[in-house]
Short mmCIF file of C-alpha atoms in Angstrom, two decimals:
data_model
loop_
_atom_site.label_atom_id
_atom_site.label_comp_id
_atom_site.label_asym_id
_atom_site.label_seq_id
_atom_site.Cartn_x
_atom_site.Cartn_y
_atom_site.Cartn_z
CA MET A 1 25.24 -27.07 49.63
CA GLU A 2 23.61 -27.35 46.23
CA GLU A 3 24.11 -24.52 43.82
CA ASN A 4 20.94 -22.56 43.10
CA LYS A 5 19.83 -22.86 39.50
CA LEU A 6 17.80 -20.28 37.68
CA LYS A 7 14.72 -21.70 36.06
CA THR A 8 13.40 -20.19 32.87
CA VAL A 9 9.63 -20.05 32.88
CA GLU A 10 8.32 -20.22 29.34
CA GLN A 11 5.31 -18.00 28.73
CA PRO A 12 2.33 -19.80 27.19
CA ARG A 13 1.93 -19.01 23.51
CA ASP A 14 -1.29 -17.53 22.19
CA ARG A 15 -3.35 -20.16 20.37
CA VAL A 16 -4.87 -18.62 17.27
CA VAL A 17 -7.70 -19.49 14.90
CA LEU A 18 -6.99 -17.96 11.50
CA VAL A 19 -9.99 -16.59 9.60
CA GLY A 20 -10.20 -15.28 6.07
CA LEU A 21 -12.96 -14.08 3.76
CA SER A 22 -12.77 -14.51 0.01
CA SER A 23 -15.02 -12.07 -1.84
CA PRO A 24 -14.81 -10.30 -5.22
CA VAL A 25 -15.96 -7.11 -3.48
CA LEU A 26 -12.79 -7.03 -1.36
CA LYS A 27 -10.50 -7.13 -4.41
CA ALA A 28 -6.87 -7.00 -3.17
CA ASP A 29 -7.98 -7.56 0.45
CA SER A 30 -9.70 -10.83 -0.45
CA ALA A 31 -8.22 -13.88 1.28
CA ASP A 32 -7.10 -17.08 -0.43
CA GLU A 33 -5.08 -20.16 0.51
CA GLU A 34 -1.77 -18.44 -0.26
CA SER A 35 -2.54 -15.38 1.87
CA MET A 36 -3.75 -17.65 4.69
CA ASP A 37 -0.44 -19.54 4.59
CA GLU A 38 1.36 -16.22 4.85
CA LEU A 39 -0.88 -15.22 7.77
CA ALA A 40 0.12 -18.43 9.56
CA ALA A 41 3.78 -17.53 9.02
CA LEU A 42 3.14 -14.04 10.44
CA VAL A 43 1.51 -15.57 13.52
CA GLU A 44 4.57 -17.76 14.01
CA THR A 45 6.84 -14.72 13.73
CA ALA A 46 4.71 -12.95 16.36
CA GLY A 47 5.34 -15.82 18.77
CA ALA A 48 1.93 -17.50 18.64
CA VAL A 49 0.74 -20.79 17.19
CA SER A 50 -2.13 -21.29 14.73
CA VAL A 51 -4.44 -24.14 15.72
CA ALA A 52 -7.08 -23.94 12.98
CA THR A 53 -7.82 -22.16 9.69
CA VAL A 54 -11.20 -21.07 8.38
CA LEU A 55 -11.62 -19.62 4.87
CA GLN A 56 -15.11 -18.54 3.84
CA ASN A 57 -16.45 -17.53 0.42
CA LEU A 58 -19.15 -14.84 0.26
CA PRO A 59 -20.39 -12.51 -2.49
CA SER A 60 -19.79 -9.59 -0.09
CA PRO A 61 -18.82 -9.13 3.57
CA ASN A 62 -21.50 -9.12 6.27
CA PRO A 63 -21.78 -5.45 7.38
CA ARG A 64 -22.14 -6.47 11.03
CA SER A 65 -19.81 -9.40 11.56
CA PHE A 66 -17.78 -9.38 8.32
CA ILE A 67 -18.18 -13.15 7.95
CA GLY A 68 -21.55 -14.94 7.93
CA GLU A 69 -23.46 -15.30 11.19
CA GLY A 70 -23.41 -19.08 10.85
CA LYS A 71 -19.65 -19.02 10.36
CA VAL A 72 -19.29 -16.94 13.53
CA ALA A 73 -21.06 -19.69 15.49
CA GLU A 74 -18.88 -22.32 13.82
CA ILE A 75 -15.68 -20.45 14.73
CA LYS A 76 -16.87 -20.00 18.31
CA GLU A 77 -17.23 -23.78 18.65
CA LEU A 78 -13.82 -24.23 17.04
CA ILE A 79 -12.28 -21.81 19.53
CA GLY A 80 -13.75 -23.85 22.38
CA SER A 81 -12.59 -27.20 21.01
CA THR A 82 -9.04 -26.00 20.29
CA GLU A 83 -8.75 -23.85 23.44
CA ALA A 84 -7.81 -20.91 21.23
CA THR A 85 -7.17 -17.55 22.86
CA MET A 86 -7.40 -15.36 19.76
CA ALA A 87 -8.94 -15.07 16.31
CA ILE A 88 -6.87 -13.28 13.67
CA PHE A 89 -8.41 -12.23 10.37
CA ASP A 90 -6.50 -12.16 7.11
CA ASN A 91 -8.61 -9.15 6.08
CA ASP A 92 -8.84 -5.67 7.60
CA LEU A 93 -11.83 -5.21 9.90
CA SER A 94 -13.79 -2.07 10.74
CA PRO A 95 -13.92 -0.99 14.41
CA SER A 96 -17.56 -2.06 14.76
CA GLN A 97 -16.89 -5.45 13.15
CA MET A 98 -13.96 -6.01 15.50
CA ARG A 99 -16.17 -5.14 18.48
CA VAL A 100 -18.97 -7.46 17.35
CA LEU A 101 -16.59 -10.35 16.68
CA THR A 102 -14.79 -9.89 20.02
CA GLU A 103 -18.11 -10.02 21.86
CA ASP A 104 -19.55 -12.92 19.84
CA LEU A 105 -16.41 -15.08 19.86
CA GLY A 106 -15.40 -14.31 23.44
CA VAL A 107 -11.70 -13.93 22.62
CA GLN A 108 -9.42 -11.17 21.39
CA VAL A 109 -9.86 -10.42 17.69
CA LEU A 110 -7.12 -8.92 15.54
CA ASP A 111 -6.81 -8.24 11.82
CA ARG A 112 -3.77 -8.57 9.55
CA SER A 113 -2.72 -4.92 9.95
CA GLY A 114 -2.79 -5.17 13.74
CA LEU A 115 -0.76 -8.38 13.63
CA ILE A 116 1.93 -6.84 11.40
CA LEU A 117 2.16 -3.80 13.66
CA ASP A 118 2.69 -6.12 16.63
CA ILE A 119 5.56 -7.84 14.80
CA PHE A 120 7.05 -4.45 13.99
CA ALA A 121 6.82 -3.51 17.67
CA GLN A 122 8.78 -6.62 18.61
CA ARG A 123 11.43 -6.22 15.92
CA ALA A 124 12.14 -2.48 15.87
CA LYS A 125 15.47 -1.84 17.60
CA THR A 126 16.65 1.61 16.49
CA LYS A 127 15.23 4.90 17.73
CA GLU A 128 13.86 5.65 14.27
CA GLY A 129 12.29 2.21 13.94
CA ARG A 130 10.59 2.38 17.34
CA LEU A 131 9.35 5.89 16.57
CA GLN A 132 7.84 4.82 13.25
CA VAL A 133 6.16 1.80 14.83
CA GLU A 134 4.63 3.82 17.65
CA LEU A 135 3.37 6.37 15.13
CA ALA A 136 1.78 3.63 13.02
CA GLN A 137 0.24 1.96 16.08
CA LEU A 138 -1.29 5.19 17.33
CA LYS A 139 -2.80 5.99 13.94
CA TYR A 140 -4.18 2.46 13.75
CA ARG A 141 -5.73 2.72 17.23
CA LEU A 142 -7.03 6.22 16.65
CA SER A 143 -9.04 5.00 13.68
CA ARG A 144 -10.49 2.25 15.87
CA LEU A 145 -11.40 4.18 19.01
CA THR A 146 -14.95 4.70 17.78
CA GLY A 147 -16.93 1.47 17.85
CA MET A 148 -14.59 -0.62 19.97
CA GLY A 149 -16.12 0.28 23.32
CA ALA A 150 -15.65 -2.08 26.23
CA SER A 151 -13.94 -4.74 24.13
CA MET A 152 -10.77 -2.63 24.07
CA SER A 153 -10.39 -2.70 27.84
CA ARG A 154 -10.47 -6.51 27.86
CA LEU A 155 -7.32 -6.90 25.79
CA GLY A 156 -4.47 -8.51 27.67
CA GLY A 157 -0.74 -8.43 27.12
CA GLY A 158 -0.45 -10.71 24.11
CA ILE A 159 -0.31 -10.14 20.38
CA GLY A 160 -1.47 -6.71 19.34
CA THR A 161 -1.03 -5.04 22.73
CA ARG A 162 2.72 -4.70 23.16
CA GLY A 163 5.64 -2.69 21.87
CA PRO A 164 6.58 0.98 21.69
CA GLY A 165 2.93 1.93 21.27
CA GLU A 166 1.49 -0.16 24.10
CA LYS A 167 -0.24 2.71 25.90
CA LYS A 168 -3.48 1.55 27.51
CA LEU A 169 -6.18 1.35 24.90
CA GLU A 170 -8.50 3.51 26.96
CA THR A 171 -6.31 6.56 26.34
CA ASP A 172 -8.44 9.23 24.80
CA ARG A 173 -8.36 10.64 21.32
CA ARG A 174 -6.79 13.92 22.49
CA TYR A 175 -3.76 12.20 24.00
CA ILE A 176 -3.23 10.12 20.85
CA LYS A 177 -3.43 13.14 18.56
CA GLU A 178 -0.96 15.08 20.74
CA ARG A 179 1.43 12.13 20.78
CA ILE A 180 1.15 11.71 16.99
CA ALA A 181 2.08 15.39 16.57
CA GLU A 182 5.16 14.89 18.79
CA LEU A 183 6.23 11.79 16.89
CA ASN A 184 5.78 13.51 13.51
CA LYS A 185 8.11 16.30 14.70
CA ASP A 186 10.72 13.78 15.86
CA ALA A 187 10.41 11.84 12.61
CA GLN A 188 11.00 14.98 10.58
CA GLU A 189 14.19 15.70 12.53
CA ILE A 190 15.44 12.17 11.80
CA ARG A 191 14.58 12.52 8.09
CA THR A 192 16.45 15.84 7.94
CA HIS A 193 19.52 14.26 9.55
CA ARG A 194 19.40 11.31 7.14
CA GLU A 195 19.09 13.61 4.14
CA LEU A 196 22.15 15.53 5.35
CA LEU A 197 24.19 12.32 5.55
CA ARG A 198 22.97 11.29 2.10
CA ALA A 199 23.96 14.66 0.67
CA GLN A 200 27.44 14.36 2.20
CA ARG A 201 27.93 10.92 0.65
CA SER A 202 26.71 12.18 -2.70
CA LYS A 203 29.09 15.15 -2.55
CA LYS A 204 32.02 12.82 -1.93
CA GLY A 205 30.90 10.60 -4.80
CA THR A 206 30.65 7.55 -2.55
CA PRO A 207 28.56 4.79 -4.20
CA VAL A 208 25.51 3.63 -2.26
CA ILE A 209 24.06 0.21 -3.04
CA SER A 210 20.59 -0.71 -1.77
CA LEU A 211 19.25 -4.21 -1.21
CA VAL A 212 15.54 -4.11 -2.04
CA GLY A 213 13.05 -6.95 -1.82
CA TYR A 214 10.04 -8.38 -0.02
CA THR A 215 10.34 -9.57 3.56
CA ASN A 216 12.27 -12.83 4.03
CA ALA A 217 13.84 -12.53 0.58
CA GLY A 218 17.37 -12.84 2.00
CA LYS A 219 18.48 -9.18 2.17
CA SER A 220 19.94 -9.47 5.68
CA THR A 221 21.81 -12.64 4.73
CA ILE A 222 23.40 -10.90 1.74
CA LEU A 223 24.26 -7.86 3.88
CA ASN A 224 25.97 -10.08 6.47
CA ARG A 225 27.89 -11.96 3.79
CA LEU A 226 29.18 -8.82 2.08
CA SER A 227 29.84 -6.61 5.10
CA ASP A 228 29.96 -8.74 8.27
CA ALA A 229 27.12 -6.54 9.57
CA GLY A 230 25.99 -9.16 12.08
CA VAL A 231 22.29 -8.29 11.73
CA LEU A 232 19.62 -10.83 12.59
CA ALA A 233 18.85 -13.21 9.72
CA GLU A 234 16.02 -15.68 10.28
CA ASP A 235 13.66 -17.61 8.04
CA LYS A 236 10.69 -15.56 9.24
CA LEU A 237 8.55 -12.78 7.80
CA PHE A 238 9.68 -9.34 9.04
CA ALA A 239 12.51 -10.88 11.10
CA THR A 240 14.38 -7.60 10.66
CA LEU A 241 12.73 -4.21 10.37
CA ASP A 242 15.34 -1.47 10.77
CA THR A 243 17.40 -0.13 7.89
CA THR A 244 21.09 -1.01 8.23
CA THR A 245 23.94 0.68 6.33
CA ARG A 246 27.50 -0.65 6.31
CA LYS A 247 30.70 0.44 4.60
CA ILE A 248 32.06 -2.11 2.13
CA GLU A 249 35.11 -2.42 -0.09
CA LEU A 250 34.34 -2.43 -3.80
CA PRO A 251 36.37 -4.07 -6.58
CA GLY A 252 39.47 -2.01 -7.18
CA GLY A 253 39.84 -1.01 -3.54
CA SER A 254 37.33 1.85 -3.45
CA GLU A 255 34.73 2.15 -0.71
CA GLY A 256 30.97 2.26 -0.85
CA PHE A 257 27.91 1.86 1.37
CA LEU A 258 25.59 -1.11 1.34
CA THR A 259 22.07 -0.53 2.68
CA ASP A 260 19.49 -3.14 3.63
CA THR A 261 16.11 -1.42 3.17
#
């Protein structure tokens, strides 16, 4: 009798067209080749694959569709030819622009902020991390309830719809506000507890060393090397999200705490 073997079914990855708008009006939010490369890396971290990149230059964003109407038609053709399932913008979109683009392109549309929140939802492991992510997701969705309309109910279970804050998007504004109030209360309790621990360490005179740097700068790798923390260390943007603190031995035999922030 042959032994039964479990088969792992790999879920299809979202195929994404990356879109960016370069405009002097947008200032820091203006897209360029470097920010588009970073967006592609974020998409990879989220578990999707980028199949095309479109970067447009305009004096100012189109109030209705953000990018030019002709560019919308061009991207729609590109989505069809590449069999893309999503369009992700390097810039932040207004609720009405997201609704228009979702309807015109016929696929889910997400902006950079929504993509990063999705990555956070995947990567948050601690209670505090999951709480902070849900709070951020709810605030993000609350600001986008007006103007999204029916396009919100068409979102599936891919990028931008999962994680601690994956309540159905049709939840009303009242529920979201009540949940935000609950999460703010919980967050304050966690901050109070952390401040108490910090005060105790300070009273004992225990040195605390913080590793500070941009995502994927190597903080987790250094933490693992110095403390055997065993935290995830990958060559990906936002591979780790939660703050980790470990006790270490300092030169001379004294003890201290090393924190990856």
